[in-house]
Tab-separated table of C-alpha atoms in Angstrom:
chain	number	residue	atom	x	y	z
A	230	MET	CA	24.936	-4.208	-11.782
A	231	PHE	CA	21.931	-1.974	-11.095
A	232	ILE	CA	23.507	1.226	-12.468
A	233	ASP	CA	24.345	-0.616	-15.708
A	234	LYS	CA	20.641	-1.420	-16.088
A	235	VAL	CA	19.758	2.259	-15.649
A	236	GLN	CA	22.451	3.204	-18.174
A	237	ALA	CA	20.820	0.821	-20.662
A	238	VAL	CA	17.533	2.678	-20.110
A	239	GLU	CA	19.270	6.000	-20.841
A	240	ASN	CA	20.726	4.535	-24.038
A	241	LYS	CA	17.221	3.508	-25.086
A	242	PHE	CA	15.930	6.987	-24.178
A	243	ILE	CA	18.563	8.630	-26.423
A	244	ASP	CA	17.682	6.247	-29.265
A	245	LEU	CA	13.982	7.082	-28.892
A	246	GLU	CA	14.835	10.793	-28.888
A	247	GLN	CA	16.545	10.407	-32.261
A	248	ARG	CA	13.751	8.297	-33.728
A	249	ILE	CA	10.901	10.661	-32.771
A	250	SER	CA	12.850	13.489	-34.444
A	251	ASP	CA	13.167	11.523	-37.675
A	252	PRO	CA	10.818	12.983	-40.365
A	253	SER	CA	10.168	9.519	-41.803
A	254	VAL	CA	8.962	8.297	-38.390
A	255	ILE	CA	6.894	11.457	-37.808
A	256	ALA	CA	5.122	10.705	-41.093
A	257	ARG	CA	3.974	7.382	-39.625
A	258	GLN	CA	1.760	8.919	-36.921
A	259	ASP	CA	0.724	5.682	-35.170
A	260	GLU	CA	4.344	4.601	-34.745
A	261	TRP	CA	5.462	8.130	-33.786
A	262	GLN	CA	2.782	8.443	-31.073
A	263	LYS	CA	3.739	5.055	-29.617
A	264	LEU	CA	7.443	6.021	-29.502
A	265	THR	CA	6.640	9.452	-28.033
A	266	LYS	CA	4.601	7.828	-25.272
A	267	GLU	CA	7.445	5.409	-24.465
A	268	HIS	CA	9.961	8.301	-24.478
A	269	ALA	CA	7.798	10.298	-22.041
A	270	SER	CA	7.424	7.294	-19.733
A	271	LEU	CA	11.232	7.034	-19.385
A	272	SER	CA	11.783	10.761	-18.702
A	273	PRO	CA	11.383	10.578	-14.879
A	274	ILE	CA	14.060	7.845	-14.688
A	275	ILE	CA	16.460	9.765	-16.915
A	276	ASP	CA	16.018	13.045	-15.006
A	277	VAL	CA	16.991	11.349	-11.731
A	278	PHE	CA	19.777	9.288	-13.332
A	279	ARG	CA	21.458	12.365	-14.819
A	280	LYS	CA	21.409	14.076	-11.420
A	281	TYR	CA	22.873	10.874	-9.936
A	282	LYS	CA	25.699	10.808	-12.525
A	283	GLU	CA	26.461	14.494	-11.971
A	284	ILE	CA	26.744	14.018	-8.206
A	285	SER	CA	28.796	10.816	-8.665
A	286	SER	CA	31.244	12.742	-10.866
A	287	THR	CA	31.614	15.487	-8.222
A	288	ILE	CA	32.152	12.826	-5.525
A	289	ALA	CA	34.960	11.326	-7.622
A	290	ASP	CA	36.575	14.782	-7.989
A	291	ASP	CA	36.354	15.432	-4.224
A	292	LYS	CA	37.948	12.056	-3.470
A	293	GLU	CA	40.847	12.928	-5.798
A	294	ILE	CA	41.398	16.243	-3.987
A	295	ILE	CA	41.377	14.475	-0.608
A	296	ALA	CA	43.758	11.766	-1.863
A	297	ASP	CA	46.134	14.418	-3.242
A	298	GLY	CA	46.191	16.297	0.089
A	299	SER	CA	48.444	19.120	-1.167
A	300	ASP	CA	46.016	21.949	-0.304
A	301	ALA	CA	44.714	21.644	3.282
A	302	GLU	CA	41.972	24.244	2.795
A	303	LEU	CA	40.745	22.593	-0.402
A	304	VAL	CA	40.825	19.171	1.282
A	305	ALA	CA	38.671	20.485	4.156
A	306	MET	CA	36.124	21.907	1.702
A	307	ALA	CA	36.096	18.652	-0.287
A	308	ARG	CA	35.510	16.576	2.878
A	309	GLU	CA	32.611	18.797	3.927
A	310	GLU	CA	31.028	18.657	0.468
A	311	LEU	CA	31.630	14.908	0.166
A	312	ASN	CA	29.532	14.033	3.225
A	313	GLU	CA	26.564	15.966	1.843
A	314	LEU	CA	26.941	14.562	-1.682
A	315	VAL	CA	27.174	10.938	-0.501
A	316	GLN	CA	23.805	11.339	1.266
A	317	LYS	CA	22.260	12.881	-1.880
A	318	GLN	CA	23.719	10.099	-4.011
A	319	ALA	CA	22.201	7.421	-1.756
A	320	ALA	CA	18.790	9.151	-1.869
A	321	LEU	CA	18.910	9.369	-5.676
A	322	GLU	CA	19.907	5.716	-5.970
A	323	GLU	CA	16.947	4.737	-3.770
A	324	GLU	CA	14.673	6.841	-6.003
A	325	LEU	CA	16.086	5.097	-9.066
A	326	HIS	CA	15.348	1.687	-7.537
A	327	LEU	CA	11.749	2.838	-7.076
A	328	LEU	CA	11.447	4.233	-10.607
A	329	MET	CA	12.949	1.070	-12.101
A	330	LEU	CA	10.364	-1.205	-10.503
A	331	PRO	CA	8.399	-3.213	-13.101
A	332	LYS	CA	5.315	-1.329	-14.234
A	333	ASP	CA	1.943	-2.823	-15.008
A	334	PRO	CA	1.735	-2.623	-18.835
A	335	ASN	CA	-1.999	-1.984	-18.521
A	336	ASP	CA	-1.706	1.129	-16.339
A	337	ASP	CA	-2.120	3.593	-19.215
A	338	LYS	CA	-5.077	1.776	-20.755
A	339	ASN	CA	-8.714	2.791	-20.805
A	340	VAL	CA	-11.025	0.517	-18.836
A	341	ILE	CA	-14.413	-1.102	-18.820
A	342	MET	CA	-15.931	-1.134	-15.335
A	343	GLU	CA	-18.676	-3.523	-14.263
A	344	ILE	CA	-20.666	-2.994	-11.060
A	345	ARG	CA	-23.197	-5.610	-9.956
A	346	GLY	CA	-25.447	-5.882	-6.947
A	347	GLY	CA	-24.400	-8.885	-4.841
A	348	ALA	CA	-25.921	-10.245	-1.613
A	349	GLY	CA	-28.786	-8.173	-0.246
A	350	GLY	CA	-31.478	-8.013	-2.932
A	351	ASP	CA	-32.917	-4.538	-3.569
A	352	GLU	CA	-30.517	-2.904	-1.109
A	353	ALA	CA	-27.541	-4.431	-2.970
A	354	ALA	CA	-28.789	-2.871	-6.223
A	355	ILE	CA	-29.214	0.510	-4.494
A	356	PHE	CA	-25.667	0.243	-3.131
A	357	ALA	CA	-24.369	-0.627	-6.625
A	358	GLY	CA	-25.980	2.635	-7.768
A	359	ASP	CA	-24.263	4.520	-4.929
A	360	LEU	CA	-20.889	3.095	-5.990
A	361	PHE	CA	-21.554	4.068	-9.611
A	362	ARG	CA	-22.280	7.666	-8.550
A	363	MET	CA	-19.159	7.662	-6.362
A	364	TYR	CA	-17.012	6.661	-9.329
A	365	MET	CA	-18.688	9.184	-11.622
A	366	LYS	CA	-17.891	11.970	-9.131
A	367	TYR	CA	-14.297	10.750	-8.831
A	368	ILE	CA	-13.957	10.634	-12.617
A	369	GLU	CA	-15.345	14.189	-12.907
A	370	LYS	CA	-12.381	15.373	-10.822
A	371	GLN	CA	-9.873	13.783	-13.221
A	372	LYS	CA	-9.199	16.249	-16.030
A	373	GLY	CA	-9.680	14.742	-19.448
A	374	TRP	CA	-11.352	11.497	-18.356
A	375	LYS	CA	-14.459	10.537	-20.318
A	376	THR	CA	-17.147	7.963	-19.594
A	377	GLY	CA	-19.829	6.184	-21.570
A	378	ILE	CA	-22.589	3.828	-20.437
A	379	ILE	CA	-22.391	0.482	-22.229
A	380	SER	CA	-25.191	-1.421	-20.516
A	381	ALA	CA	-27.451	-0.886	-17.500
A	382	ASN	CA	-30.095	-2.929	-15.700
A	383	ALA	CA	-31.985	-0.637	-13.306
A	384	PRO	CA	-34.723	-2.147	-11.056
A	385	GLU	CA	-37.808	-0.165	-10.027
A	386	LEU	CA	-36.594	0.579	-6.478
A	387	GLY	CA	-33.434	2.280	-7.755
A	388	GLY	CA	-29.758	1.558	-8.236
A	389	TYR	CA	-28.496	-1.095	-10.625
A	390	LYS	CA	-28.571	-4.857	-10.732
A	391	GLU	CA	-25.738	-4.379	-13.198
A	392	ILE	CA	-24.103	-1.412	-14.906
A	393	ILE	CA	-21.210	-1.530	-17.360
A	394	PHE	CA	-19.424	1.620	-18.488
A	395	SER	CA	-16.193	2.727	-20.135
A	396	VAL	CA	-13.634	5.207	-18.794
A	397	GLU	CA	-11.122	6.832	-21.138
A	398	GLY	CA	-8.168	9.025	-20.240
A	399	SER	CA	-4.548	9.131	-19.134
A	400	GLY	CA	-3.490	6.454	-16.619
A	401	VAL	CA	-7.064	5.269	-16.047
A	402	TYR	CA	-6.367	1.602	-15.286
A	403	GLY	CA	-3.405	2.500	-13.075
A	404	LYS	CA	-5.763	4.421	-10.785
A	405	LEU	CA	-8.995	2.418	-10.953
A	406	LYS	CA	-7.562	-1.124	-10.868
A	407	TYR	CA	-7.475	-1.051	-7.053
A	408	GLU	CA	-11.288	-0.792	-6.981
A	409	SER	CA	-11.771	-4.384	-8.168
A	410	GLY	CA	-13.412	-6.605	-5.587
A	411	VAL	CA	-16.398	-6.950	-3.273
A	412	HIS	CA	-17.547	-3.723	-1.629
A	413	ARG	CA	-19.694	-4.136	1.483
A	414	VAL	CA	-22.181	-1.672	2.968
A	415	GLN	CA	-23.581	-1.649	6.508
A	416	ARG	CA	-26.619	0.605	6.986
A	417	VAL	CA	-30.372	0.728	7.524
A	418	PRO	CA	-31.837	0.151	4.050
A	419	VAL	CA	-34.582	2.403	2.682
A	420	THR	CA	-36.516	-0.823	2.173
A	421	GLU	CA	-36.299	-1.691	5.911
A	422	SER	CA	-39.158	-0.466	8.078
A	423	GLY	CA	-37.787	-1.852	11.356
A	424	GLY	CA	-34.681	0.328	11.422
A	425	ARG	CA	-32.278	-2.616	11.556
A	426	ILE	CA	-28.773	-2.393	10.103
A	427	HIS	CA	-28.272	-4.708	7.137
A	428	THR	CA	-25.132	-5.825	5.336
A	429	SER	CA	-25.206	-5.898	1.540
A	430	THR	CA	-22.567	-6.171	-1.156
A	431	ALA	CA	-21.765	-5.144	-4.698
A	432	THR	CA	-18.945	-6.431	-6.894
A	433	VAL	CA	-16.709	-4.146	-8.948
A	434	ALA	CA	-14.596	-5.412	-11.854
A	435	VAL	CA	-12.109	-3.130	-13.620
A	436	LEU	CA	-10.993	-4.549	-16.970
A	437	PRO	CA	-8.257	-2.950	-19.094
A	438	GLU	CA	-9.701	-2.369	-22.543
A	439	ALA	CA	-8.243	-4.710	-25.153
A	440	GLU	CA	-6.381	-3.368	-28.148
A	441	ASP	CA	-6.955	-5.061	-31.491
A	442	VAL	CA	-3.434	-6.493	-31.503
A	443	GLU	CA	-4.031	-8.227	-28.156
A	444	VAL	CA	-7.272	-10.080	-28.808
A	445	GLU	CA	-8.184	-11.922	-31.959
A	446	LEU	CA	-11.969	-12.150	-31.969
A	447	ASN	CA	-13.331	-14.442	-34.653
A	448	MET	CA	-16.955	-13.415	-35.136
A	449	GLU	CA	-17.681	-16.927	-36.456
A	450	ASP	CA	-17.270	-18.027	-32.815
A	451	VAL	CA	-19.882	-15.503	-31.667
A	452	ARG	CA	-23.651	-15.974	-31.713
A	453	VAL	CA	-25.373	-12.609	-32.073
A	454	ASP	CA	-29.016	-12.210	-31.038
A	455	TYR	CA	-31.094	-9.061	-31.444
A	456	PHE	CA	-34.051	-8.287	-29.203
A	457	ARG	CA	-36.210	-5.399	-28.063
A	458	ALA	CA	-34.757	-3.237	-25.322
A	459	SER	CA	-36.484	-3.267	-21.956
A	460	GLY	CA	-37.016	-0.342	-19.580
A	461	ALA	CA	-37.408	3.352	-20.397
A	462	GLY	CA	-37.541	4.355	-24.019
A	463	GLY	CA	-41.114	5.084	-24.969
A	464	GLN	CA	-42.493	3.818	-28.257
A	465	HIS	CA	-38.999	3.126	-29.567
A	466	VAL	CA	-38.694	0.185	-27.155
A	467	ASN	CA	-41.658	-1.586	-28.677
A	468	LYS	CA	-40.875	-0.914	-32.337
A	469	THR	CA	-37.238	-1.935	-32.900
A	470	SER	CA	-35.006	-4.829	-31.908
A	471	SER	CA	-32.007	-2.623	-31.139
A	472	ALA	CA	-30.636	-4.562	-28.153
A	473	VAL	CA	-27.741	-6.946	-28.801
A	474	ARG	CA	-26.697	-10.134	-27.022
A	475	MET	CA	-23.372	-11.714	-27.949
A	476	THR	CA	-22.407	-15.221	-26.842
A	477	HIS	CA	-18.783	-16.243	-27.326
A	478	ILE	CA	-19.293	-19.974	-27.836
A	479	PRO	CA	-15.744	-21.237	-26.991
A	480	SER	CA	-15.583	-19.375	-23.666
A	481	GLY	CA	-19.281	-19.118	-22.782
A	482	ILE	CA	-18.953	-15.370	-22.163
A	483	VAL	CA	-22.252	-13.533	-22.708
A	484	VAL	CA	-22.524	-9.771	-23.238
A	485	GLU	CA	-25.709	-7.726	-23.563
A	486	CYS	CA	-25.985	-4.087	-24.666
A	487	GLN	CA	-29.227	-2.166	-25.012
A	488	ASP	CA	-28.386	1.339	-23.873
A	489	GLU	CA	-28.196	2.889	-27.350
A	490	ARG	CA	-31.109	3.343	-29.749
A	491	SER	CA	-29.043	2.106	-32.661
A	492	GLN	CA	-28.490	-1.608	-33.140
A	493	LEU	CA	-25.125	-0.793	-34.728
A	494	GLU	CA	-23.963	1.226	-31.678
A	495	ASN	CA	-25.060	-1.518	-29.268
A	496	ARG	CA	-23.215	-4.088	-31.371
A	497	ALA	CA	-19.994	-2.008	-31.313
A	498	LYS	CA	-20.201	-1.605	-27.528
A	499	ALA	CA	-20.845	-5.317	-27.047
A	500	VAL	CA	-17.711	-6.142	-29.052
A	501	ARG	CA	-15.638	-3.805	-26.808
A	502	VAL	CA	-16.879	-5.512	-23.635
A	503	LEU	CA	-16.430	-8.980	-25.112
A	504	LYS	CA	-12.835	-8.224	-26.120
A	505	ALA	CA	-12.029	-6.840	-22.666
A	506	ARG	CA	-13.433	-9.955	-20.994
A	507	LEU	CA	-11.596	-12.256	-23.398
A	508	LEU	CA	-8.347	-10.384	-22.705
A	509	ALA	CA	-8.855	-10.761	-18.948
A	510	GLN	CA	-9.659	-14.454	-19.377
A	511	ALA	CA	-6.586	-15.050	-21.567
A	512	ARG	CA	-4.271	-13.434	-19.033
A	513	GLU	CA	-5.793	-15.399	-16.185
A	514	ALA	CA	-5.424	-18.672	-18.093
A	515	ALA	CA	-1.761	-17.877	-18.782
A	516	ASP	CA	-1.015	-17.284	-15.111
A	517	ALA	CA	-2.593	-19.496	-12.468
A	518	GLU	CA	-1.569	-17.118	-9.679
A	519	MET	CA	-3.291	-14.237	-11.439
A	520	THR	CA	-6.451	-16.326	-11.705
A	521	GLU	CA	-6.417	-16.938	-7.973
A	522	ALA	CA	-5.728	-13.251	-7.296
A	523	ARG	CA	-8.737	-12.171	-9.374
A	524	ARG	CA	-10.974	-14.707	-7.653
A	525	SER	CA	-9.882	-13.387	-4.274
A	526	GLN	CA	-10.449	-9.787	-5.447
A	527	VAL	CA	-13.835	-10.070	-7.118
A	528	GLY	CA	-15.191	-13.144	-5.345
A	529	THR	CA	-18.807	-14.211	-5.506
A	530	GLY	CA	-20.471	-11.265	-3.768
A	531	ASP	CA	-21.034	-13.106	-0.486
A	532	ARG	CA	-21.167	-10.938	2.627
A	533	SER	CA	-18.032	-12.543	4.056
A	534	GLU	CA	-15.876	-11.461	1.103
A	535	ARG	CA	-14.884	-7.831	0.890
A	536	VAL	CA	-12.095	-5.431	-0.019
A	537	ARG	CA	-13.802	-2.388	1.478
A	538	THR	CA	-16.615	-1.774	3.971
A	539	TYR	CA	-18.786	1.357	4.053
A	540	ASN	CA	-20.294	1.662	7.544
A	541	TYR	CA	-22.981	4.366	7.559
A	542	PRO	CA	-23.891	4.389	11.306
A	543	GLN	CA	-20.243	5.064	12.214
A	544	GLY	CA	-19.483	7.236	9.183
A	545	ARG	CA	-16.383	5.210	8.332
A	546	VAL	CA	-14.916	3.363	5.366
A	547	THR	CA	-12.337	0.608	5.846
A	548	ASP	CA	-10.112	-0.902	3.163
A	549	HIS	CA	-9.339	-4.381	4.457
A	550	ARG	CA	-6.368	-4.993	2.142
A	551	ILE	CA	-4.253	-2.349	3.889
A	552	ASN	CA	-6.230	-1.954	7.146
A	553	LEU	CA	-6.897	1.729	6.423
A	554	THR	CA	-9.994	3.315	7.991
A	555	LEU	CA	-11.172	6.828	7.129
A	556	TYR	CA	-13.947	8.578	9.044
A	557	LYS	CA	-15.268	10.630	6.139
A	558	LEU	CA	-17.859	8.431	4.502
A	559	GLU	CA	-19.855	11.307	3.003
A	560	ASN	CA	-16.779	12.743	1.270
A	561	ILE	CA	-15.809	9.319	-0.033
A	562	MET	CA	-19.280	8.672	-1.460
A	563	ASN	CA	-18.886	12.042	-3.204
A	564	GLY	CA	-15.844	10.757	-5.061
A	565	ASP	CA	-13.036	11.521	-2.601
A	566	ILE	CA	-11.298	8.131	-2.955
A	567	ASP	CA	-7.773	9.302	-3.820
A	568	GLU	CA	-6.462	8.586	-0.311
A	569	PHE	CA	-7.390	4.905	-0.684
A	570	ILE	CA	-5.985	4.680	-4.218
A	571	GLN	CA	-2.681	6.312	-3.231
A	572	ALA	CA	-2.314	4.120	-0.128
A	573	LEU	CA	-2.995	0.953	-2.147
A	574	ALA	CA	-0.507	2.039	-4.827
A	575	GLU	CA	2.110	2.739	-2.149
A	576	ALA	CA	1.504	-0.690	-0.566
A	577	ARG	CA	2.029	-2.293	-3.967
A	578	ARG	CA	5.270	-0.341	-4.519
A	579	THR	CA	6.501	-1.485	-1.098
A	580	GLU	CA	5.804	-5.115	-2.053
A	581	LEU	CA	7.707	-4.698	-5.327
A	582	MET	CA	10.647	-3.027	-3.531
A	583	LYS	CA	10.810	-5.921	-1.077
A	584	GLU	CA	10.772	-8.440	-3.928
A	585	ALA	CA	13.508	-6.503	-5.747
A	586	GLU	CA	15.685	-6.365	-2.602
A	587	GLU	CA	15.243	-10.101	-2.034
A	588	SER	CA	16.259	-10.813	-5.627
A	589	ARG	CA	19.434	-8.700	-5.157
A	590	GLU	CA	20.497	-10.660	-2.057
């Protein structure tokens, strides 16, 4: 029974409450922080469940008064209250169903984002740069989120052929995961003298950052090459081989980092990216459906594949996954993407609710 499942969650919540108050657990900070985080994640369910139980108890009392029938005035009051309480009970039960939906275990993780220019040459690289700035402005609005450039390949005409960066904060993956896929732009490129509208693309990949316990990286399986960084950097570029290229031989994954002046820092960043990619690959291999989903999300960068289109002449942005079009392109390019993220999250919750209802039938 559904309520029994929620009761089991409350029992777990009470157990966690006792454990995080235990001095011996508090002394083990890593364990204590993990338990505290789990306790906090269950709080919204418990708050609603306790209201539900309180109302259910009052409903039971009112039904007893009505069944007794000895006091007509009291019975009338109980009937009136009962109708209102039954509606509240149903609303709380619906909220509990929503809160009890399975959560993505990666939602609270930090991420590594990769943006690459796709079809469209120089204009695709410029658009990749526009997307990077859009995300930076969005991230600025999220209190406590931090970013760091891991690797960047910037062509002379501007933008990025490829840029990889980290985002750290609360609930980062849960928000940014919906950005994965092919983003398409329709506009007159700065490189176009004839004033014709072109279509270009950029791919965005959002990878949850791997924790050490999730990915076992044997450095004996990794070939590490050091080379001189290219691009801006003055004399330093020519004097030291600070850039790092890592090739994971079993999987064929290649990672390059040259953004930092220190070889050690570039090596550490390369390991982070490599672990994130290995984690993504392992999960895809374990679930064939997930592999197909990622292919359909990220695709190859062809013009025909897209999750979102940014149409400059019409000032609109359309998310094709949920058929949502917003006529505020300038705001969106300035980081105002919450409306898309919330709509995509709501669509996902609706899918999960439907699946849960079907499983109950």
